[in-house]
Tab-separated table of C-alpha atoms and ligand atoms in Angstrom:
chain	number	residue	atom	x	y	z
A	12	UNK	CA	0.000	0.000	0.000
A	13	UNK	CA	1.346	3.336	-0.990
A	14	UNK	CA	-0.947	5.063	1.364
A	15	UNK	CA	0.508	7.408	4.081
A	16	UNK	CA	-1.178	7.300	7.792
A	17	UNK	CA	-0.558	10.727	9.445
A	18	UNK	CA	-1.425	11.516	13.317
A	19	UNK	CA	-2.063	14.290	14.983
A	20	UNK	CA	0.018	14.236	18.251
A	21	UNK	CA	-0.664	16.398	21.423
A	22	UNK	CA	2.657	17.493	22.131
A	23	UNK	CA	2.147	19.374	25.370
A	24	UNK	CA	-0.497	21.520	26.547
A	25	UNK	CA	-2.415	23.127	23.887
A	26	UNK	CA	0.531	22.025	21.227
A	27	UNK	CA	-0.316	19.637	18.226
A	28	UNK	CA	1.718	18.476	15.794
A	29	UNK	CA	0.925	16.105	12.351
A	30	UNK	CA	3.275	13.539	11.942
A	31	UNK	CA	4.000	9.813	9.896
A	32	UNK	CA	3.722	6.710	11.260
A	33	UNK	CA	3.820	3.579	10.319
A	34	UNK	CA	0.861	1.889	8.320
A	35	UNK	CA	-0.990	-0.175	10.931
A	36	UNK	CA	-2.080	-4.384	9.543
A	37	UNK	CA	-5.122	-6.175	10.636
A	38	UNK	CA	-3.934	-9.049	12.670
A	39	UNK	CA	-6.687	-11.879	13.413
A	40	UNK	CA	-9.860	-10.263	13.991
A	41	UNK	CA	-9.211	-6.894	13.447
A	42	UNK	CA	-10.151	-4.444	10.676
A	43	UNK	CA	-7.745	-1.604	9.350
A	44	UNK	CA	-9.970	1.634	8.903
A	45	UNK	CA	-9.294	4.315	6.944
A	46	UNK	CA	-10.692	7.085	8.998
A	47	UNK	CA	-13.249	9.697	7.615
A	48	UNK	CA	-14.481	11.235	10.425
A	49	UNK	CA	-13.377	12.384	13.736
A	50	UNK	CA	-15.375	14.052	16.286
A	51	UNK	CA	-13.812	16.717	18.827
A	52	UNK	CA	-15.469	15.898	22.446
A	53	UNK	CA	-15.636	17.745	25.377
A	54	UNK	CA	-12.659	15.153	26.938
A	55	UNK	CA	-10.298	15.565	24.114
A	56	UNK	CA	-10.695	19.280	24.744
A	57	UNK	CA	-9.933	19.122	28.524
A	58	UNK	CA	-6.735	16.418	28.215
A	59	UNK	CA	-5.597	19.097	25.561
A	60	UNK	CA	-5.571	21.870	27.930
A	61	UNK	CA	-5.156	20.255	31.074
A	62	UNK	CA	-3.207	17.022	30.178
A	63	UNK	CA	-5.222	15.282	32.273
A	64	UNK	CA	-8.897	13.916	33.616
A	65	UNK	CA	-8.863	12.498	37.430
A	66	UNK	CA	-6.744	9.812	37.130
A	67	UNK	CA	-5.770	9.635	33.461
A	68	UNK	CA	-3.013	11.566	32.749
A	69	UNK	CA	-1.172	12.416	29.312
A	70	UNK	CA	2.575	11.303	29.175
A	71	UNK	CA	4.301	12.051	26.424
A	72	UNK	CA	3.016	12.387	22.668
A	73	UNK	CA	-0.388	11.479	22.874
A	74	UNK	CA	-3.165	10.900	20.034
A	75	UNK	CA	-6.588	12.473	20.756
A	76	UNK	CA	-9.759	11.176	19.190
A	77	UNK	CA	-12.617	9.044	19.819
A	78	UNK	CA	-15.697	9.551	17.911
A	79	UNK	CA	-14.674	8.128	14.061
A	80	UNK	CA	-15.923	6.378	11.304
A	81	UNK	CA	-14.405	5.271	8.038
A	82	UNK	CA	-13.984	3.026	5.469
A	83	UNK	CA	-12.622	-0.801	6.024
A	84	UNK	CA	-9.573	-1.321	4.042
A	85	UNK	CA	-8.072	-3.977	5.283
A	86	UNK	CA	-9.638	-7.488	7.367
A	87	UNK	CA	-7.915	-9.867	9.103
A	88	UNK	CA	-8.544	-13.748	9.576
A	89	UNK	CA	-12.080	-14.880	11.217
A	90	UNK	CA	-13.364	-11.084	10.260
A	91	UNK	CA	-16.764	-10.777	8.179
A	92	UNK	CA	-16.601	-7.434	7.390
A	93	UNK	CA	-15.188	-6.784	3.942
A	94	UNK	CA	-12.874	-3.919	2.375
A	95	UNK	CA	-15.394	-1.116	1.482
A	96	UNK	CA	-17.815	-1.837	4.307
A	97	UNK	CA	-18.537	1.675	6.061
A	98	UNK	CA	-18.336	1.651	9.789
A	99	UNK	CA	-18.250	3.958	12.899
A	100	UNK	CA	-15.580	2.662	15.885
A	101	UNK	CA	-17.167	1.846	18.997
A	102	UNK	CA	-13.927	3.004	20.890
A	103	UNK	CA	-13.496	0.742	24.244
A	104	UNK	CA	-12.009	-2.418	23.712
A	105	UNK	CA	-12.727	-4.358	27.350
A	106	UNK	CA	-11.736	-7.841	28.064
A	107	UNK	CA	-14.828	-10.192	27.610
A	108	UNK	CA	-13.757	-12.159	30.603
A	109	UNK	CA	-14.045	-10.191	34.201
A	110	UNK	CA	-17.561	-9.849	36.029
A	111	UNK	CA	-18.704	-7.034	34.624
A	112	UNK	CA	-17.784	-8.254	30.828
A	113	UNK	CA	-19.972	-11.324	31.153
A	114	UNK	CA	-22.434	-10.298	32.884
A	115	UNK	CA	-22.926	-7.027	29.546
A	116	UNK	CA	-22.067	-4.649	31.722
A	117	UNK	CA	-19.023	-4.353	29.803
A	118	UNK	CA	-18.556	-0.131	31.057
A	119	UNK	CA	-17.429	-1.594	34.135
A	120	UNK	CA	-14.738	-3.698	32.786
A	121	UNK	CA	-11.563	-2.244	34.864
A	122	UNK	CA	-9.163	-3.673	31.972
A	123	UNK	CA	-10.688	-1.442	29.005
A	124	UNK	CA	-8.473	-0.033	26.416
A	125	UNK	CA	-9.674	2.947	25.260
A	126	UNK	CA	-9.572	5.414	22.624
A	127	UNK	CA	-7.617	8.754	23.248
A	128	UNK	CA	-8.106	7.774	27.460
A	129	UNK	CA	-4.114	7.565	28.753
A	130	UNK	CA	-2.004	5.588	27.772
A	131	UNK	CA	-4.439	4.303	24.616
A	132	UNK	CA	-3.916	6.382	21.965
A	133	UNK	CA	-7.087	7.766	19.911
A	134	UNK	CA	-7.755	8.208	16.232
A	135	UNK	CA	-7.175	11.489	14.975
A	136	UNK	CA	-5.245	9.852	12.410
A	137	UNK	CA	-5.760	8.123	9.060
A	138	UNK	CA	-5.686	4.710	9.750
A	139	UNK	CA	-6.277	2.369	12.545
A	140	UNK	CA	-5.757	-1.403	13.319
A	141	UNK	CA	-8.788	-2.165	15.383
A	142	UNK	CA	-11.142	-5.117	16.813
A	143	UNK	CA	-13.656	-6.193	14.467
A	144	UNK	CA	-16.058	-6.807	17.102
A	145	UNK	CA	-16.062	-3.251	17.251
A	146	UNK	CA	-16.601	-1.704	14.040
A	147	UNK	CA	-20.358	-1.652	13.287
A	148	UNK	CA	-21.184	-1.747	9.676
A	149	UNK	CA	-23.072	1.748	8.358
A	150	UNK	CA	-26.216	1.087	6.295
A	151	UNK	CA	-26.095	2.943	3.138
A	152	UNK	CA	-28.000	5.572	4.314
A	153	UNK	CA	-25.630	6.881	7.165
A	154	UNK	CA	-22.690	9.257	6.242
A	155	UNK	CA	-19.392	8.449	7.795
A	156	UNK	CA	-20.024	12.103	9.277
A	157	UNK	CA	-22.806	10.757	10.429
A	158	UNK	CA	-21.236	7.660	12.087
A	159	UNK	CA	-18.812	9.672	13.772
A	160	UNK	CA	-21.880	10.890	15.580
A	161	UNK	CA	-22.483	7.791	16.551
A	162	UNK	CA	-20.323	7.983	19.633
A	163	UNK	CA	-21.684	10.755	21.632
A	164	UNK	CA	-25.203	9.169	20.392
A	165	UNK	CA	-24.898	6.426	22.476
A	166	UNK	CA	-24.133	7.978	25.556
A	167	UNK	CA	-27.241	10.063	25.227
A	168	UNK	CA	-29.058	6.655	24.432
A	169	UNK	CA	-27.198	4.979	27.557
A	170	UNK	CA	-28.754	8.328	29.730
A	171	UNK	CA	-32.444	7.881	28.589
A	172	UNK	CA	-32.166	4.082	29.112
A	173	UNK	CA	-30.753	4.452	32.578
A	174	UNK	CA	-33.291	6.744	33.166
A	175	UNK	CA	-35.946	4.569	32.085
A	176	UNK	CA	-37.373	7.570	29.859
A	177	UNK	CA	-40.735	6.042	28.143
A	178	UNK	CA	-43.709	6.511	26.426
A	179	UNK	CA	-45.921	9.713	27.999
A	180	UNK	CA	-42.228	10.840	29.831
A	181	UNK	CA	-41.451	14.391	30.895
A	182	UNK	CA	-37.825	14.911	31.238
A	183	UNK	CA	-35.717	17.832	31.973
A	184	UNK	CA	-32.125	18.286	30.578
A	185	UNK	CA	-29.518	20.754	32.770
A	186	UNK	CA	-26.945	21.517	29.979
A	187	UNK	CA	-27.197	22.051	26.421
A	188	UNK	CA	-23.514	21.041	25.175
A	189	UNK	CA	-23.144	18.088	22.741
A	190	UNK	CA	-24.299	15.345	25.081
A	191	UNK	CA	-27.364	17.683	25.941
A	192	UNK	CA	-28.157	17.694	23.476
A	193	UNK	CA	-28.096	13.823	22.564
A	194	UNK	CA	-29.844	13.346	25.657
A	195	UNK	CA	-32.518	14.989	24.055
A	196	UNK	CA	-32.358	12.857	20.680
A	197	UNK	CA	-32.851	9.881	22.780
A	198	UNK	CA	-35.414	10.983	25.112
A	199	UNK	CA	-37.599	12.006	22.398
A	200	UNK	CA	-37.101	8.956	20.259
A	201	UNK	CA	-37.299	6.646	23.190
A	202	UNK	CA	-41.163	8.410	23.641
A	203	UNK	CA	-40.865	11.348	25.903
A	204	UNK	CA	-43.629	13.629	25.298
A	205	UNK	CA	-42.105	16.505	26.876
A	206	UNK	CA	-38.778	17.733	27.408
A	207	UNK	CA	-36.787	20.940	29.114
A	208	UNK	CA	-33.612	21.704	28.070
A	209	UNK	CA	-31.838	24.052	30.697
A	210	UNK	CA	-28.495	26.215	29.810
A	211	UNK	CA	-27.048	29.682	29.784
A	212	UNK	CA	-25.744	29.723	26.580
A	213	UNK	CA	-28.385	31.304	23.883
A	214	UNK	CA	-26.734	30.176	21.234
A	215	UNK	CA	-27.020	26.302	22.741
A	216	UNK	CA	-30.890	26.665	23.558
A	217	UNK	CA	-31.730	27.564	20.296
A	218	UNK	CA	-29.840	24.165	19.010
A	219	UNK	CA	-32.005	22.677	21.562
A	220	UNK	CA	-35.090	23.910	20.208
A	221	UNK	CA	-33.939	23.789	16.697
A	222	UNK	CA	-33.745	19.338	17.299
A	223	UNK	CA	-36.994	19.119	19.291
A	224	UNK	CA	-36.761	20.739	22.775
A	225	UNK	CA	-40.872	21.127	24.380
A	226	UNK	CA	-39.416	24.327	26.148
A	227	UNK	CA	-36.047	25.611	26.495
A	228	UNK	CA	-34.694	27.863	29.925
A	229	UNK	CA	-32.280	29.793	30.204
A	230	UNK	CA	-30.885	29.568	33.899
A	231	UNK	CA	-28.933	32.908	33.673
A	232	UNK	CA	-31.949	34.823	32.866
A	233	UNK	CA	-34.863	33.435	35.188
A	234	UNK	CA	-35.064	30.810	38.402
A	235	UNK	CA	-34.603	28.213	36.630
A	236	UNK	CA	-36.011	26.169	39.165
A	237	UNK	CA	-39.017	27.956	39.235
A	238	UNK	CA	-39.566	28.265	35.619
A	239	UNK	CA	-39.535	24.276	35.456
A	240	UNK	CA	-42.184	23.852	38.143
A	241	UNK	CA	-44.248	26.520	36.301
A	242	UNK	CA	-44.021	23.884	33.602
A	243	UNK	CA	-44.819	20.570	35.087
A	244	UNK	CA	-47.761	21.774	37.183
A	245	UNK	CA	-45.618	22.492	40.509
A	246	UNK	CA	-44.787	18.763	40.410
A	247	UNK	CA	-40.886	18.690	38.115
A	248	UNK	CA	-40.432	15.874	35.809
A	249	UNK	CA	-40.015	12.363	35.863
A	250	UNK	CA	-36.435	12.088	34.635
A	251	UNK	CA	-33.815	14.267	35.598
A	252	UNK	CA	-30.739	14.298	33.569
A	253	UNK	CA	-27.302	16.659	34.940
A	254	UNK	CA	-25.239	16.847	31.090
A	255	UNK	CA	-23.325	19.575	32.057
A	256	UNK	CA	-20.866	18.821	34.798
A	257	UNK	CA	-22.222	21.564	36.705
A	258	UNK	CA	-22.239	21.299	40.470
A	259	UNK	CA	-25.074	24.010	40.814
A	260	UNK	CA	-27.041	21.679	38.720
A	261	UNK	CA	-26.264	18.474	40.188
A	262	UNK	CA	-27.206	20.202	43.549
A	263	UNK	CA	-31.082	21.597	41.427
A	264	UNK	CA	-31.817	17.908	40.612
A	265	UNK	CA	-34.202	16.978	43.577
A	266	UNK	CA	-35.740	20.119	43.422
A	267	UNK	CA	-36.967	19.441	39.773
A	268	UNK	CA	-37.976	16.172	39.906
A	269	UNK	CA	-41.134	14.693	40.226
A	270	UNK	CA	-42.081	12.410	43.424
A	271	UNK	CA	-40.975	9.034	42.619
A	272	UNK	CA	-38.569	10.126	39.513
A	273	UNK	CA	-35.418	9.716	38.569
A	274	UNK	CA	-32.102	11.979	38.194
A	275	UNK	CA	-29.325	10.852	36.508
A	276	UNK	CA	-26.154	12.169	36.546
A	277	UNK	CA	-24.440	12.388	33.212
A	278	UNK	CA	-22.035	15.187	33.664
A	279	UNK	CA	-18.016	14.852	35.136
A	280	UNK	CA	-17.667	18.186	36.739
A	281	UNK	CA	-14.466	19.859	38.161
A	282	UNK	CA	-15.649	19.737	42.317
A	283	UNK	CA	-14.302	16.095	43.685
A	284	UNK	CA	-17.136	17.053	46.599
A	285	UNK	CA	-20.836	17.962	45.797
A	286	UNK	CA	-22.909	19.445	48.715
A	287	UNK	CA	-26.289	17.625	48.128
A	288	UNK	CA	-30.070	17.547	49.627
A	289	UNK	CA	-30.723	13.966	50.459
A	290	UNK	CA	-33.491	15.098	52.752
A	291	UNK	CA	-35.340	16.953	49.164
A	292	UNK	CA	-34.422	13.693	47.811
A	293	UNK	CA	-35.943	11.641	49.924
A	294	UNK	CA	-39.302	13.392	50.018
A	295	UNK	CA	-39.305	13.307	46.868
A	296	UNK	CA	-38.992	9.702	47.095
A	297	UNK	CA	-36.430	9.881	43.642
A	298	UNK	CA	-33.713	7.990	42.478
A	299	UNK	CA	-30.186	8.783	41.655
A	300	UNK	CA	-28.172	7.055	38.727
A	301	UNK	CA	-24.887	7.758	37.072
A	302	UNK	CA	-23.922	6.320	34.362
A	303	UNK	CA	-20.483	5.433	32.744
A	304	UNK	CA	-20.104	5.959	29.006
A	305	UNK	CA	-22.530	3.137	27.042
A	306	UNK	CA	-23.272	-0.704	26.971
A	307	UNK	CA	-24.695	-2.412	24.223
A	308	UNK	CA	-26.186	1.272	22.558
A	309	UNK	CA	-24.327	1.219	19.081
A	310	UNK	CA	-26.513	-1.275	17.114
A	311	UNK	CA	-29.422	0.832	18.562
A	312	UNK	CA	-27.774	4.362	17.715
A	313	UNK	CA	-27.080	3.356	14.226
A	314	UNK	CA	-30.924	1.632	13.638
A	315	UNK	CA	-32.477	5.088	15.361
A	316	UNK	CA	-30.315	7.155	12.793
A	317	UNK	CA	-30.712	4.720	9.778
A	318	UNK	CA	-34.838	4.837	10.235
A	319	UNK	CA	-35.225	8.201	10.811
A	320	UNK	CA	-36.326	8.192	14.517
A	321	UNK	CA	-33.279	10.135	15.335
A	322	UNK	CA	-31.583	12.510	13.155
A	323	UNK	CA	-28.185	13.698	14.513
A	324	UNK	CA	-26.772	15.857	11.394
A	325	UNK	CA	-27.757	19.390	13.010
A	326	UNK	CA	-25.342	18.488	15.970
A	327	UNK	CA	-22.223	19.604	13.999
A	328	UNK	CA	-21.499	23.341	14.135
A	329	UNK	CA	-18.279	23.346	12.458
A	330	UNK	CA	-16.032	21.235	10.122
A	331	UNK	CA	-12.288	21.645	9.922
A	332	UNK	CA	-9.858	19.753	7.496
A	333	UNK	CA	-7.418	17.125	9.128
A	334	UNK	CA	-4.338	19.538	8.416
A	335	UNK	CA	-6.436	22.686	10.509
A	336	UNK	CA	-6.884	20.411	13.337
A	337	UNK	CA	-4.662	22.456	15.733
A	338	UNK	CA	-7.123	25.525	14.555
A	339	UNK	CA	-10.129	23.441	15.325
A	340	UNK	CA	-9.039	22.613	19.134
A	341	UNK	CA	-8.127	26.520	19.400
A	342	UNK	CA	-11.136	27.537	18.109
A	343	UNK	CA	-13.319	24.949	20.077
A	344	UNK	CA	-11.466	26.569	23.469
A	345	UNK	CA	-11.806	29.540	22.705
A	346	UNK	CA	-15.406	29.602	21.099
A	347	UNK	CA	-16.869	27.469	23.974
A	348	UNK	CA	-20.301	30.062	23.590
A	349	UNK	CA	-20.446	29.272	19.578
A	350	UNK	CA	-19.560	25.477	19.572
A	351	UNK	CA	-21.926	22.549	19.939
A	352	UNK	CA	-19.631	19.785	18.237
A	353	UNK	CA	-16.525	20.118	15.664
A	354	UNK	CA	-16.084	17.330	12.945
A	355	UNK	CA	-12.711	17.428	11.653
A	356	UNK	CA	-12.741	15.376	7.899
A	357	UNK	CA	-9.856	13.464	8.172
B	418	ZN	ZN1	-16.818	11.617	23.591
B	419	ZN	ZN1	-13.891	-6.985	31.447
């Protein structure tokens, strides 16, 4: 193959730098994918101006990226997909064996490996070797921009499921960023008949009511408390979802939820410690879930987007070429107000 694979390397804090490597082979079981489609997420942001999240920390030149489709180019032996087939990445590789692996609760798996989370490298880069298993074929009718969608889809799919959003639910959604957003996607394809998106960020609530919000708030102009339990009748809603990492809006979750609900915690914010109202919680005789990336969500993301139940192509704000990328993470820091989600075509 004559083909050149190029990566873009973090090469300190806010420093990135394209260089060669090697052309990656399929061994047994894997496919090599030439990438189309990266996504820029909020975590590839923070390691590149922070070098680290919690525990995960960046050592030396590190590849970002974890939301990517592409082409297969290359299989390996015992792989069914063929050279051609169109696929978006499902980016943990776990280890099928432990507890939490066999029992599908894969997330949990302690031994994951993945994408762009220390020391894994991600896939801002042109090809990748990766597990078959993992590389879920695109129907026709999904763009590999699309696919790379596909990603942040599932963890808003993962947040309605743990919530147990349904037919006839109200939900409310604190945060209007990329996953907010998704939240919303799912809640209103999984049946919810009614849902709040809360920000401070204009430009974000009018994305939010651009793909489907019922209402939108915004929490720096009016109690945003109040305003919700103007809307449900004095009584909040039955799922609660925090997207924004915001400990002001972890802490507003029992107040907005409906006897008997459920909050779930979405968001990774900055405070290690978040001073909470168990005794609002408890009268409100609510629920609390996190959740931990996705299990088990691709096949569903990618049969939501092929049907038409869930249409994720006004998520993308911007689109930068693979050679701008070090323009794209500038202007994704530094336009936090403007940007919902940057694709960079690879
Ligand atoms: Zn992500
Ligand atoms: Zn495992």
């Amino acid at each position: 193959m004559t083909a050149k694979n190029r990566a873009a390397f973090m090469t300190g804090l806010n420093e990135m730098e394209i260089r060669e490597l090697p052309m990656p082979a399929a061994k047994e079981g894997q496919v090599v994918v030439k990438l189309e489609y990266v996504g820029i997420c909020g975590s590839d942001v923070h390691y590149f101006e922070h070098g680290r999240i919690g525990d995960f920390i960046v050592e030396g030149d590190f590849i970002l990226g974890h939301e990517c489709a592409g082409t297969v180019v290359e299989v390996g032996r015992g792989v069914t997909l063929r050279a051609g087939d169109r696929v978006a990445l499902e980016p943990g590789a776990t280890c099928g064996r432990c507890e939490f692996c066999v029992t599908g609760r894969y997330n949990l798996c302690p031994d994951v490996e993945f994408l762009a989370t220390p020391p894994y490298h991600g896939c801002f880069q042109n090809y990748i070797a990766f597990p078959a298993h993992l590389a879920f074929k695109l129907p026709n009718n999904i763009s590999t921009k699309e696919g790379a969608l596909i990603e942040p889809l599932a963890v808003g799919l993962e947040a309605a499921s743990v919530g147990n959003v349904t037919l006839g639910s109200s939900v409310v959604i604190l945060g209007s960023g990329c996953i907010g957003l998704m939240s919303l996607l799912a809640s209103k394809a999984s049946g919810a008949s009614n849902v709040t998106v809360v920000d401070v960020i204009p430009k974000r609530l009018e994305k939010a009511k651009e793909l489907g919000a019922t209402r939108v708030i915004n929490a720096a102009e009016v109690d945003s408390t109040e305003a919700i339990l103007t809307a449900t009748e004095g009584k909040g809603a039955d799922v609660v979802m925090e997207t924004a990492g915001s400990t002001r809006a972890a802490q507003q979750t029992p107040f907005v939820v409906k006897r008997g609900g459920t909050i779930v915690l979405v968001g990774m914010g900055p405070d290690d410690v978040i001073p909470f109202n168990f005794a609002k919680l408890m009268g409100q005789v609510a629920g609390v879930k996190t959740i931990f990336r996705y299990k088990n969500q691709y096949p569903k993301a990618i049969k939501a987007v092929s049907s038409g139940s869930i249409d994720v192509s006004g998520i993308v704000t911007n689109e930068f070429a693979f050679d701008d990328i070090a323009e794209a993470f500038r202007v994704n820091i530094e336009n936090k107000k403007e940007v919902v989600k940057i694709v960079i075509k690879i």
